[in-house]
PDB file of C-alpha atoms and ligand atoms in Angstrom:
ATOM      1  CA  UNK D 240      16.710  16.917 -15.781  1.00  0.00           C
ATOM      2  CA  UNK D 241      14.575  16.989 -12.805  1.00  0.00           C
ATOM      3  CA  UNK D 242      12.578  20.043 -11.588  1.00  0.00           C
ATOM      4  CA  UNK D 243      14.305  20.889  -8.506  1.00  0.00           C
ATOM      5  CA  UNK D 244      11.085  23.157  -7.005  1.00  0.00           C
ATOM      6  CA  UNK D 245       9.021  21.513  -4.541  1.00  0.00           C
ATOM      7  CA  UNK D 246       5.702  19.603  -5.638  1.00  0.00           C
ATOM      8  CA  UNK D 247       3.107  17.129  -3.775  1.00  0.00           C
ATOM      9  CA  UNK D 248       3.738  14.041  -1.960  1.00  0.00           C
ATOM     10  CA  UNK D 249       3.806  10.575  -4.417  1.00  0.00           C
ATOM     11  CA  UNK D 250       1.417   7.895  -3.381  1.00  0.00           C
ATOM     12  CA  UNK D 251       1.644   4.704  -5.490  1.00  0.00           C
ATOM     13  CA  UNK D 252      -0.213   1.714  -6.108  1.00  0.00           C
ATOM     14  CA  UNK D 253      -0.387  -0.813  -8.872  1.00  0.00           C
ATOM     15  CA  UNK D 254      -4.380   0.150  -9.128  1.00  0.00           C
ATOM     16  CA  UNK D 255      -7.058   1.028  -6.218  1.00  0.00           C
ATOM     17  CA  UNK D 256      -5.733  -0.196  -2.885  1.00  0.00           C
ATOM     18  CA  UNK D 257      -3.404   2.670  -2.385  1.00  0.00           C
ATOM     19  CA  UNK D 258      -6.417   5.246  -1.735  1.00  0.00           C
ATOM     20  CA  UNK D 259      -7.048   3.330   1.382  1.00  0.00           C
ATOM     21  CA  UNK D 260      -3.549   4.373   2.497  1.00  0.00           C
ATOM     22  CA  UNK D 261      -3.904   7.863   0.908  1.00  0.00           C
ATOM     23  CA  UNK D 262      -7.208   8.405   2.932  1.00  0.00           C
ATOM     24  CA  UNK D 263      -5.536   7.795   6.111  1.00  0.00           C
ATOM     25  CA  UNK D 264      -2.710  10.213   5.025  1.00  0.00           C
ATOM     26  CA  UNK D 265      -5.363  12.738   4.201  1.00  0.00           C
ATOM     27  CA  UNK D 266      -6.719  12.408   7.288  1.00  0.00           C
ATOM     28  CA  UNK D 267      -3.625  13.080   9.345  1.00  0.00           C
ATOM     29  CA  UNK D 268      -1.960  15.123   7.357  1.00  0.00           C
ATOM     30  CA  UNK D 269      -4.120  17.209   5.186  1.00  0.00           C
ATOM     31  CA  UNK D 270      -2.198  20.421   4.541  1.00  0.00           C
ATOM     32  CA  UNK D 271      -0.177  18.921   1.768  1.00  0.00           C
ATOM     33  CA  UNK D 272      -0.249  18.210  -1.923  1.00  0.00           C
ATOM     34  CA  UNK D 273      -0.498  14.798  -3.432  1.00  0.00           C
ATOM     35  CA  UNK D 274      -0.596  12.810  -6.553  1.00  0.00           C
ATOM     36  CA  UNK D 275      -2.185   9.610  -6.685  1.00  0.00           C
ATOM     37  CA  UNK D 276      -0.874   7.353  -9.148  1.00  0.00           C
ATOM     38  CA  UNK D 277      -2.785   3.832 -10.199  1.00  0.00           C
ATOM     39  CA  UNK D 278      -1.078   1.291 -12.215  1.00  0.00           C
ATOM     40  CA  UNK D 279      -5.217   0.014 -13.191  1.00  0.00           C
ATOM     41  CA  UNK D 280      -4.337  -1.053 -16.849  1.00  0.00           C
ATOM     42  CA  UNK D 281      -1.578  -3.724 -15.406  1.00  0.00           C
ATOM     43  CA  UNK D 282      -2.787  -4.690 -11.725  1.00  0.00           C
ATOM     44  CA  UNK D 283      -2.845  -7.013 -10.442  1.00  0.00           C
ATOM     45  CA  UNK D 284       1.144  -7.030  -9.264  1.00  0.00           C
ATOM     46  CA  UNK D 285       0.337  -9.501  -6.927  1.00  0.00           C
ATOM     47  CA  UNK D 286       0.970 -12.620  -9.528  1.00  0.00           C
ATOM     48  CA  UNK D 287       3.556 -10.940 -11.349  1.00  0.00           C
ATOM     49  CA  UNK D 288       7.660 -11.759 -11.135  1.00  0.00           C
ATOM     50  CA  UNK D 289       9.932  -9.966  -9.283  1.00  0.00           C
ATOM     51  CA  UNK D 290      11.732  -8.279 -12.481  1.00  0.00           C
ATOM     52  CA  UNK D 291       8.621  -7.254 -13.671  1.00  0.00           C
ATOM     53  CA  UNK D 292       7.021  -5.472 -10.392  1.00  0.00           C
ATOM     54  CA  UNK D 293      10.375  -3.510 -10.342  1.00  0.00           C
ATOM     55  CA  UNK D 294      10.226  -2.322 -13.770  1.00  0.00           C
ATOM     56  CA  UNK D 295       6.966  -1.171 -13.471  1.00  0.00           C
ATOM     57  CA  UNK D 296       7.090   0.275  -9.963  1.00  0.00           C
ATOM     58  CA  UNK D 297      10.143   1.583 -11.458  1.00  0.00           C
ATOM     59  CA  UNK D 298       8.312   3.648 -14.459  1.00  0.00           C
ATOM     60  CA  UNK D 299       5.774   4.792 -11.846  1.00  0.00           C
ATOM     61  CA  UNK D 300       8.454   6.604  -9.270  1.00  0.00           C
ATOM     62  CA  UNK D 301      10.472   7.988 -12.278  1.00  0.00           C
ATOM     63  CA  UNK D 302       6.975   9.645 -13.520  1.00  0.00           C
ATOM     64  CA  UNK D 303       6.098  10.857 -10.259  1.00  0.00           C
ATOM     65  CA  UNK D 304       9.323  12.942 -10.110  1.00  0.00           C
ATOM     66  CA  UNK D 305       9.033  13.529 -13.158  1.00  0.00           C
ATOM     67  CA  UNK D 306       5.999  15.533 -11.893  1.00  0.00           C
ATOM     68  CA  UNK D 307       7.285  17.216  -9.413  1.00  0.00           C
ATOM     69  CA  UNK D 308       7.818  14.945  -6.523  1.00  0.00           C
ATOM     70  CA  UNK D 309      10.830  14.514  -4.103  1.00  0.00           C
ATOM     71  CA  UNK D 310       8.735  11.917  -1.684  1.00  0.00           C
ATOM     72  CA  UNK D 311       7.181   8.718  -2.986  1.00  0.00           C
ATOM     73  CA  UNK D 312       5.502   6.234  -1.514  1.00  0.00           C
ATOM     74  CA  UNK D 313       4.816   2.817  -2.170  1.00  0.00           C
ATOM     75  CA  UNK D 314       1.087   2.549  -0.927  1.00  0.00           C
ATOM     76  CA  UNK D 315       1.336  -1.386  -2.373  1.00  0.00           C
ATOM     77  CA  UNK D 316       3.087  -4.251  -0.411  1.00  0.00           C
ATOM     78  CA  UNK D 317       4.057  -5.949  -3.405  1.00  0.00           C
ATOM     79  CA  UNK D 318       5.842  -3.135  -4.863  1.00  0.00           C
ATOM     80  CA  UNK D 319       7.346  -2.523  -1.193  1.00  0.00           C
ATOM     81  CA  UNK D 320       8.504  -6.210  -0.851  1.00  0.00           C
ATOM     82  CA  UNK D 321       9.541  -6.605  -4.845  1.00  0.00           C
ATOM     83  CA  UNK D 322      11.088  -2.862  -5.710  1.00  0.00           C
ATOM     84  CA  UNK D 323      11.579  -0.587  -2.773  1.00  0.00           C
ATOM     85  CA  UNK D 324      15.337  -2.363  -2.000  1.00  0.00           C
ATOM     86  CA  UNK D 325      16.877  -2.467  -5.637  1.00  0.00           C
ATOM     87  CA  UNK D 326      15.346   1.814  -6.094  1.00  0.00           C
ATOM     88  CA  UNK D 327      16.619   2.573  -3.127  1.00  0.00           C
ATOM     89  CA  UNK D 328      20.031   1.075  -3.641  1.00  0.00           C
ATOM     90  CA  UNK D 329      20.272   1.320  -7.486  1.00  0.00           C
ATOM     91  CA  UNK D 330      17.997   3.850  -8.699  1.00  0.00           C
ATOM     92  CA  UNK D 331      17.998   6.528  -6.573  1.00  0.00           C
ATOM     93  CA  UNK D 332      21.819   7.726  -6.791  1.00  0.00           C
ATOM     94  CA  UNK D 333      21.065   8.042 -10.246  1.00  0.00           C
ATOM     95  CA  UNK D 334      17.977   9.508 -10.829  1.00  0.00           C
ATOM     96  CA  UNK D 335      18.385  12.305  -7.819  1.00  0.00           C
ATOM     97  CA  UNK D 336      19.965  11.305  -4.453  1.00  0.00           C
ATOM     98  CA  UNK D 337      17.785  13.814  -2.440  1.00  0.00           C
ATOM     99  CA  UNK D 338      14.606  12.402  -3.712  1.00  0.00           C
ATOM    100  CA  UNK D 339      12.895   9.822  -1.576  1.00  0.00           C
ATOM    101  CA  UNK D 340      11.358   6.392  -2.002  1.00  0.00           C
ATOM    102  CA  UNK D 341       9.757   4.938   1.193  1.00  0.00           C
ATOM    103  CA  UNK D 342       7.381   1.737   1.610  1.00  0.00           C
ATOM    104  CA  UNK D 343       4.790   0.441   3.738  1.00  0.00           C
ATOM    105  CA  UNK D 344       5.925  -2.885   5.458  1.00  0.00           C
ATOM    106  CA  UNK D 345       8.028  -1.617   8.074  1.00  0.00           C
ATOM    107  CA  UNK D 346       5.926   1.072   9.726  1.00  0.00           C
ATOM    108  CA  UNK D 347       2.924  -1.461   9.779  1.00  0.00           C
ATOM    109  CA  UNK D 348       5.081  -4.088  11.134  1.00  0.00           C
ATOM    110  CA  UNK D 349       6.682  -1.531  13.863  1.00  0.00           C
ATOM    111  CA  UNK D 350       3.209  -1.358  15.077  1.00  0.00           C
ATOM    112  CA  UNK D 351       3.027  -5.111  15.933  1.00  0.00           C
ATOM    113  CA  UNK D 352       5.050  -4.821  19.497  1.00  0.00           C
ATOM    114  CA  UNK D 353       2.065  -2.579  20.528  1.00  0.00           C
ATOM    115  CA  UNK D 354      -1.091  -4.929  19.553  1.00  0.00           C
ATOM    116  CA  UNK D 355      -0.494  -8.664  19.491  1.00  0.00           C
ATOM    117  CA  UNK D 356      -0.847 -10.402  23.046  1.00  0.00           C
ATOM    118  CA  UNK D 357       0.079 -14.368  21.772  1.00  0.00           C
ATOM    119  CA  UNK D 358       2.950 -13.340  19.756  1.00  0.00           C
ATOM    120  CA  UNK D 359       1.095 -15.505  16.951  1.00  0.00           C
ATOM    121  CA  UNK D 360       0.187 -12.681  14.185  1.00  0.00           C
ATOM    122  CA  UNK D 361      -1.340 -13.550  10.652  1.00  0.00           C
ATOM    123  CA  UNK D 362      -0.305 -11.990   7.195  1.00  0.00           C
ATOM    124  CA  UNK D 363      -2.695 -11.958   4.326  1.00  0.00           C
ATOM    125  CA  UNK D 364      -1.537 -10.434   1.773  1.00  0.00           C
ATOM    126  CA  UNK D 365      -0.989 -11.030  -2.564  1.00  0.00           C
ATOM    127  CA  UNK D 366       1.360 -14.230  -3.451  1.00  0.00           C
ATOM    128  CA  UNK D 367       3.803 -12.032  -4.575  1.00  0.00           C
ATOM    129  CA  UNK D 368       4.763 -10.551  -0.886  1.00  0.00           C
ATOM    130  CA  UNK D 369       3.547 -13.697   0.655  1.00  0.00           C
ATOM    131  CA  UNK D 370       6.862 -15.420  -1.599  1.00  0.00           C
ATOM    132  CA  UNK D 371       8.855 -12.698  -0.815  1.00  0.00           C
ATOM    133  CA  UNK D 372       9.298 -13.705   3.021  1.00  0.00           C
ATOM    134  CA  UNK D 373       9.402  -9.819   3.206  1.00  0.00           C
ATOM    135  CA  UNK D 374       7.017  -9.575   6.586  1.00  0.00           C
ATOM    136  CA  UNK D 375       8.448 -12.580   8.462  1.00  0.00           C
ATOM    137  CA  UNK D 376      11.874 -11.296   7.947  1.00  0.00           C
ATOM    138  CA  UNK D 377      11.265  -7.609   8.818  1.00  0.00           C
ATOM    139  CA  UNK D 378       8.857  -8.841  11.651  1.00  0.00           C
ATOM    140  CA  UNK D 379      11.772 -11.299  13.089  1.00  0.00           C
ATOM    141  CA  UNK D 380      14.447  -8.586  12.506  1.00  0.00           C
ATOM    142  CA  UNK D 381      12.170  -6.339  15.098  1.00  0.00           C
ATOM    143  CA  UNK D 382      10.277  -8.909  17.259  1.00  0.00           C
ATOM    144  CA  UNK D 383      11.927 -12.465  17.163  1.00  0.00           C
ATOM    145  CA  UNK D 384       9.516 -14.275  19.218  1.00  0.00           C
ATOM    146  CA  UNK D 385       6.506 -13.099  17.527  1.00  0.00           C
ATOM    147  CA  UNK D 386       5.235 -16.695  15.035  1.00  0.00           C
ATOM    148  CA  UNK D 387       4.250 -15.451  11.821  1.00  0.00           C
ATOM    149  CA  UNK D 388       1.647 -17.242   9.546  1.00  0.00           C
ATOM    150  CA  UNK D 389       0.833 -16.025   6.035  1.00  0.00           C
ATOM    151  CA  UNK D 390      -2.248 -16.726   3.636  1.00  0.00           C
ATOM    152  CA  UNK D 391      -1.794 -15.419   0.194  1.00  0.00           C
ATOM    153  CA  UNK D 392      -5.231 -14.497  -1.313  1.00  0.00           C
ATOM    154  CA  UNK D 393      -4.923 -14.061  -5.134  1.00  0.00           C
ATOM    155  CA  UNK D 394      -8.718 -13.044  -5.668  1.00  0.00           C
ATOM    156  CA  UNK D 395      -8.923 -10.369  -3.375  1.00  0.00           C
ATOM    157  CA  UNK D 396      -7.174  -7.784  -5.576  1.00  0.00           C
ATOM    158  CA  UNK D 397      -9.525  -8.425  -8.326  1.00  0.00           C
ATOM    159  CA  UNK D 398     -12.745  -8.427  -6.570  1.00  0.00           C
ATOM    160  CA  UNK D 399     -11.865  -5.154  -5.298  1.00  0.00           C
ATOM    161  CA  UNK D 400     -10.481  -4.185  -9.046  1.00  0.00           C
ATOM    162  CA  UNK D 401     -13.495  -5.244 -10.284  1.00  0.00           C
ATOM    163  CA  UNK D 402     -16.382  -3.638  -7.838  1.00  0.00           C
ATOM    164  CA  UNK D 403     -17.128  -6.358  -6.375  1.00  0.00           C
ATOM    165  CA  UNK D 404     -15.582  -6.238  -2.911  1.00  0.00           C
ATOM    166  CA  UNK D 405     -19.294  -5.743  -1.562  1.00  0.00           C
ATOM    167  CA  UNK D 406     -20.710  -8.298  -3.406  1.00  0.00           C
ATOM    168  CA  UNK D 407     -22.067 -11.365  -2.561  1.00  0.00           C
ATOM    169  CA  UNK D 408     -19.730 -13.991  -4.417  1.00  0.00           C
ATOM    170  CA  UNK D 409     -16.482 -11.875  -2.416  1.00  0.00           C
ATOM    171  CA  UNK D 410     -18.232 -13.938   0.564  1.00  0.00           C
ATOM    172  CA  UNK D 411     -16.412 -17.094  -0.918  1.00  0.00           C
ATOM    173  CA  UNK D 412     -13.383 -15.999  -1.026  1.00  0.00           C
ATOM    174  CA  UNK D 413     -13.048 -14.097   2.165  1.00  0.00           C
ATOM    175  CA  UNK D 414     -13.921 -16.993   4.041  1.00  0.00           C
ATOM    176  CA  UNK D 415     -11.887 -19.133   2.628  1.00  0.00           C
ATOM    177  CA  UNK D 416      -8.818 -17.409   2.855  1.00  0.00           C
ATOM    178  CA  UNK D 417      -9.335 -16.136   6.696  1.00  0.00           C
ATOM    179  CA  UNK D 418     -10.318 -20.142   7.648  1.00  0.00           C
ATOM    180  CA  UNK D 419      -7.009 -20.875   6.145  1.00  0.00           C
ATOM    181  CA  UNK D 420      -4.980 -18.630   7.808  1.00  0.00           C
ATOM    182  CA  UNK D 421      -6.813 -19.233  11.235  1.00  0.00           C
ATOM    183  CA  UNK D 422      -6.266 -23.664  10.636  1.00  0.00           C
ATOM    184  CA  UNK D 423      -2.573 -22.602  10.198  1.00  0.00           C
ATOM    185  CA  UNK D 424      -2.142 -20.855  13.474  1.00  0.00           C
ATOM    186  CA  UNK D 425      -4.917 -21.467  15.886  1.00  0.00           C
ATOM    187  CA  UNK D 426      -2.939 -19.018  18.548  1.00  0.00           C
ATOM    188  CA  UNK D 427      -3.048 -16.121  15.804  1.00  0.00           C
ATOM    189  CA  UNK D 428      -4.885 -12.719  17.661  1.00  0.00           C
ATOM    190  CA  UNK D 429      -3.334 -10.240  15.356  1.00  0.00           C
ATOM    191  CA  UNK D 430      -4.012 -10.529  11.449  1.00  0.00           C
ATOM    192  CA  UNK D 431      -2.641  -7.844   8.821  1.00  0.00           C
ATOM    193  CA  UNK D 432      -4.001  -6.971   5.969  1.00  0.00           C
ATOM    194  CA  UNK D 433      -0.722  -6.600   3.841  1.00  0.00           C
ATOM    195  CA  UNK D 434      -2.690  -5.524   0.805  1.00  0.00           C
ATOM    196  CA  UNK D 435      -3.444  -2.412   0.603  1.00  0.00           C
ATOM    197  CA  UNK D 436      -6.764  -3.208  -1.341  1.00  0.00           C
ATOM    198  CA  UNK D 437      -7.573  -5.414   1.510  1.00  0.00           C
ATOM    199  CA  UNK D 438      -9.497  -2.624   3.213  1.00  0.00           C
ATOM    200  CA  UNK D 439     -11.990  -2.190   1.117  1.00  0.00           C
ATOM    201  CA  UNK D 440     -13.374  -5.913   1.672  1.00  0.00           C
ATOM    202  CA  UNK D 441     -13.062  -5.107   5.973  1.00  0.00           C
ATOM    203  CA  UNK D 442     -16.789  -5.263   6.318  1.00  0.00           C
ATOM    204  CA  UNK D 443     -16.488  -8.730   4.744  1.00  0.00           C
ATOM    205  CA  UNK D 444     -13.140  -9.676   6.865  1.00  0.00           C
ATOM    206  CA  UNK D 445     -14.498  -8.879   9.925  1.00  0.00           C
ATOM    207  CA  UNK D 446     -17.240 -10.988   9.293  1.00  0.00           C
ATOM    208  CA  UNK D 447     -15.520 -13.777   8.838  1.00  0.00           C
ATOM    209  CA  UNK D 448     -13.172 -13.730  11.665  1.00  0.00           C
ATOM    210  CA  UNK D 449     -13.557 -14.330  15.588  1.00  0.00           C
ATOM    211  CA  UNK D 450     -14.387 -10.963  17.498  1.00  0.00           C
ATOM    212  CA  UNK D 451     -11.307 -11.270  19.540  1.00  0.00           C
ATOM    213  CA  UNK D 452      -8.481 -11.347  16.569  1.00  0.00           C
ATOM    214  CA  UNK D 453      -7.481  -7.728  15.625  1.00  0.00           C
ATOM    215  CA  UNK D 454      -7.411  -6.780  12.150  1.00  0.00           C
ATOM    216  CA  UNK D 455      -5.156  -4.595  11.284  1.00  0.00           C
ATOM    217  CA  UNK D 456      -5.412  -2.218   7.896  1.00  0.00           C
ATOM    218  CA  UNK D 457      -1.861  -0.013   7.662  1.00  0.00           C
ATOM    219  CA  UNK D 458      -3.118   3.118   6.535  1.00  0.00           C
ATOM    220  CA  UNK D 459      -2.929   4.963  10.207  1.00  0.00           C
ATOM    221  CA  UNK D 460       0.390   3.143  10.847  1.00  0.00           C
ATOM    222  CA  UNK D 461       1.911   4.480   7.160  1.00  0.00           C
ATOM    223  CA  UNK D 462       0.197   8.086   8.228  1.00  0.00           C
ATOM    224  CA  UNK D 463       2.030   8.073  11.245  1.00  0.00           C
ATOM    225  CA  UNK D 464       5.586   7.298   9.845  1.00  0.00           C
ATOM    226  CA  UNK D 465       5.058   9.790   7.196  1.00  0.00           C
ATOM    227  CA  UNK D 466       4.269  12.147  10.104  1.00  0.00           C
ATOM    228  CA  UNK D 467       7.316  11.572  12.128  1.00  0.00           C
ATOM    229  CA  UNK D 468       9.348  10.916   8.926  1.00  0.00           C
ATOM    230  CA  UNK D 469       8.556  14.175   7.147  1.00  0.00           C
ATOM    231  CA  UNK D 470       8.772  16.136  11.426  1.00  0.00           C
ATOM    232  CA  UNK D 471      12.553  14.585  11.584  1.00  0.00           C
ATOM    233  CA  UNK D 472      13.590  15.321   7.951  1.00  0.00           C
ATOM    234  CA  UNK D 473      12.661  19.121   7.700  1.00  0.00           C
ATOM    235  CA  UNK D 474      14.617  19.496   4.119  1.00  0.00           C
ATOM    236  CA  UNK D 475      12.281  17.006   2.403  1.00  0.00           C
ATOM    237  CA  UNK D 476       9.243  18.254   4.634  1.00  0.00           C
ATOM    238  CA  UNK D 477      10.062  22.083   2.798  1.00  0.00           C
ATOM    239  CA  UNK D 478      10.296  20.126  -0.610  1.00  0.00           C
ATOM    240  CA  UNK D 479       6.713  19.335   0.065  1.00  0.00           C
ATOM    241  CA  UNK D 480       3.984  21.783  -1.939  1.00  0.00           C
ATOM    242  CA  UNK D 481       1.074  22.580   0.743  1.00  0.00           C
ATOM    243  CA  UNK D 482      -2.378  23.723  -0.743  1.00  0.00           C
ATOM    244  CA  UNK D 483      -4.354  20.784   0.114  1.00  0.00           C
ATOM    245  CA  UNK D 484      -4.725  19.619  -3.184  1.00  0.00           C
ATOM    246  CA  UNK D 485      -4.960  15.747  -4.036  1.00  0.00           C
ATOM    247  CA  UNK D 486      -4.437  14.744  -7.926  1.00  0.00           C
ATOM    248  CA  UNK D 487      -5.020  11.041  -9.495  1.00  0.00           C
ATOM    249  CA  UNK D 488      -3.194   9.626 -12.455  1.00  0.00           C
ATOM    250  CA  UNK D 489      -4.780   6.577 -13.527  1.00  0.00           C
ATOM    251  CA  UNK D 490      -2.909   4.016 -16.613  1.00  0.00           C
ATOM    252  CA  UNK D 491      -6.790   2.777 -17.077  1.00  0.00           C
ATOM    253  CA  UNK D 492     -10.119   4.205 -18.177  1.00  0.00           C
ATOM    254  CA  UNK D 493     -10.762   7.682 -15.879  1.00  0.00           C
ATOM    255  CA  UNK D 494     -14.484   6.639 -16.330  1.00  0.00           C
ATOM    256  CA  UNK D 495     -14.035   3.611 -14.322  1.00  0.00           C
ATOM    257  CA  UNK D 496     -11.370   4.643 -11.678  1.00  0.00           C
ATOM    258  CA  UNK D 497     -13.738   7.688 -10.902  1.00  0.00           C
ATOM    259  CA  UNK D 498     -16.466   5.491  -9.966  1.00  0.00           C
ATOM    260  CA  UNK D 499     -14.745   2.819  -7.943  1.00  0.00           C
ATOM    261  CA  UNK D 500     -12.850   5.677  -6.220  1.00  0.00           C
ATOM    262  CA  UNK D 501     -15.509   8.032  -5.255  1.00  0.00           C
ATOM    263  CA  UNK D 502     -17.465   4.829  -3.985  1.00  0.00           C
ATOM    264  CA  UNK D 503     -14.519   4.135  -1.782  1.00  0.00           C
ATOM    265  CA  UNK D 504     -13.537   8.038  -0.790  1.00  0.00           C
ATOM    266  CA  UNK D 505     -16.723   9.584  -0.500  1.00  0.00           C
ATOM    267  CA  UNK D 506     -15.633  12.605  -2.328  1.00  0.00           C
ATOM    268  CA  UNK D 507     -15.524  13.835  -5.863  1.00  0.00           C
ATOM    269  CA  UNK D 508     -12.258  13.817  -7.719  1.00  0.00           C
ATOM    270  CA  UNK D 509     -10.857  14.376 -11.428  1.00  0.00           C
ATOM    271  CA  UNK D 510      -8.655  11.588 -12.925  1.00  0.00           C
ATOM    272  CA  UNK D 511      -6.028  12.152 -15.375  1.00  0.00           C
ATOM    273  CA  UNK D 512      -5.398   9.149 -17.544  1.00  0.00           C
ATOM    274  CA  UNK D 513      -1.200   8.322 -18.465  1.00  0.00           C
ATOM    275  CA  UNK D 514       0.800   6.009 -19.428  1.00  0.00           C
ATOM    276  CA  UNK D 515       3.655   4.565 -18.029  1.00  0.00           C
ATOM    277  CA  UNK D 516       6.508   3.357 -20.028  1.00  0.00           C
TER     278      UNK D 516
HETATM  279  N1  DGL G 890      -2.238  -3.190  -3.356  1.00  0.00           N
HETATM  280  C1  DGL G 890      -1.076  -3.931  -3.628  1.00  0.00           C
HETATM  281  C2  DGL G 890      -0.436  -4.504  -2.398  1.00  0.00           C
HETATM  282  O1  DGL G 890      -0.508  -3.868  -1.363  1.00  0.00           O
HETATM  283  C3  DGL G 890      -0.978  -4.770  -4.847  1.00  0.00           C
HETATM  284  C4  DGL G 890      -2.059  -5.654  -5.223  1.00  0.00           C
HETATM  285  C5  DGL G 890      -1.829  -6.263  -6.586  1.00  0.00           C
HETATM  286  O2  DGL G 890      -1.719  -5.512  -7.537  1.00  0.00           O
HETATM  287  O3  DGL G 890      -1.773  -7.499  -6.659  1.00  0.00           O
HETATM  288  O4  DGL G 890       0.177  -5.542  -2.423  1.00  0.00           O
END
């Protein structure tokens, strides 16, 4: 039986990426509670098969309530394009119908109408969401002239896993996939990063694309749904603990995901290691 009092706000991702949504969330909204949750031990998600993202994104919400949360989200495209559908339909109504599972594809792709000129906009993102079609179908549903191109980039998830995002050898692979996407497409002036790890290698992305294509990163877009989500749902916004607190769960080695985090958030935090089953 669930705790029905009210708790912090779920973020989760299958390992780092998520903070770079979280951050953004922080940012906006910093009154509130949340619990980080990092699937380390079994990213990447990207590669994985559908049945397999869902059962583990799966074990991750059903934790987070477990701790206290009525709001989840799904800081990871994968796990928004492979899970979000069959928890909100199936899962949900059984585990608590008031409790809340939202992802991060649609608000980034509601922010397209505002910033691509050509109507020629690039995806990158892991081969997982790439094969899912999820961002050309959302992006057609909302804007049906806009040409979508995608790239998958199966590297980038473990350079950033692994430290290396900074690094020279990332140079490689950065390159490579941003040349691909741009011989695809040669109209493409809007590319988004749908990864959230993808952030953490901007320095290098920017580097390796033409000044005037706009990169996009979906943390501010996610923070702003969550803002206008939580402002026109006032019964889960009072579920919603508010001490300004921010906890991380980690399925990996809190040694390690306290040094690649405080590298990327610039602040000191405490991990609490779990496992998810
Ligand atoms: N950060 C995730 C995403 O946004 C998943 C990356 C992975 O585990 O492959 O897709």
């Amino acid at each position: 039986m669930l705790s029905q009092k009210s708790g912090p706000i779920g973020v989760f991702d299958s390992g780092y990426g998520g903070l770079t949504i979280l951050k953004e969330i922080k940012k906006l909204l910093p009154n509130y509670d949340y619990l980080y949750l990092g699937d380390n031990a079994r990213t990447p998600y990207g590669t994985r098969s559908f049945d397999i993202v869902y059962s583990f994104t799966l074990q991750a919400v059903k934790r987070l309530f477990e701790e206290g949360c009525h709001l989840v989200i799904l800081a990871c495209n994968t796990a928004s394009a492979k899970a979000l559908r069959s928890i909100q339909i199936n899962d949900l109504p059984k585990l608590d119908p008031n409790r809340r599972v939202l992802g991060v594809i649609r608000p980034t792709v509601e922010s397209l109408g505002e910033i691509t000129q050509s109507n020629h906009v690039g995806i990158l993102a892991t081969a997982g969401t790439v094969l899912s079609n999820s961002y050309p179908l959302e992006i057609t549903k909302l804007y049906p002239t806009i040409e979508v191109t995608s790239e998958s980039c199966p590297m980038w998830v473990p350079l950033v896993e692994n430290n290396e995002a900074d690094k020279d050898g990332a140079d490689y692979f950065v390159k490579q996939h941003i040349n691909r996407l741009l011989n695809q497409d040669r109209l493409i002036d809007t590319i988004i990063l749908g990864c959230t790890h993808y952030p953490i290698l901007l320095p290098k992305i920017k580097e390796y694309t033409p000044e005037h294509i706009n990169v996009v990163s979906q943390g501010e877009y996610v923070a702003k749904s969550l803002e206008d989500y939580l402002f026109r749902h006032p019964e889960m916004e009072q579920k919603c603990t508010k001490n300004s607190t921010s906890t991380y769960y980690t399925t990996e080695s809190t040694d390690k995901f306290i040094e690649s985090a405080t590298l990327f958030l610039k602040e000191d935090i405490t991990v609490e290691h779990i496992d998810l089953m």
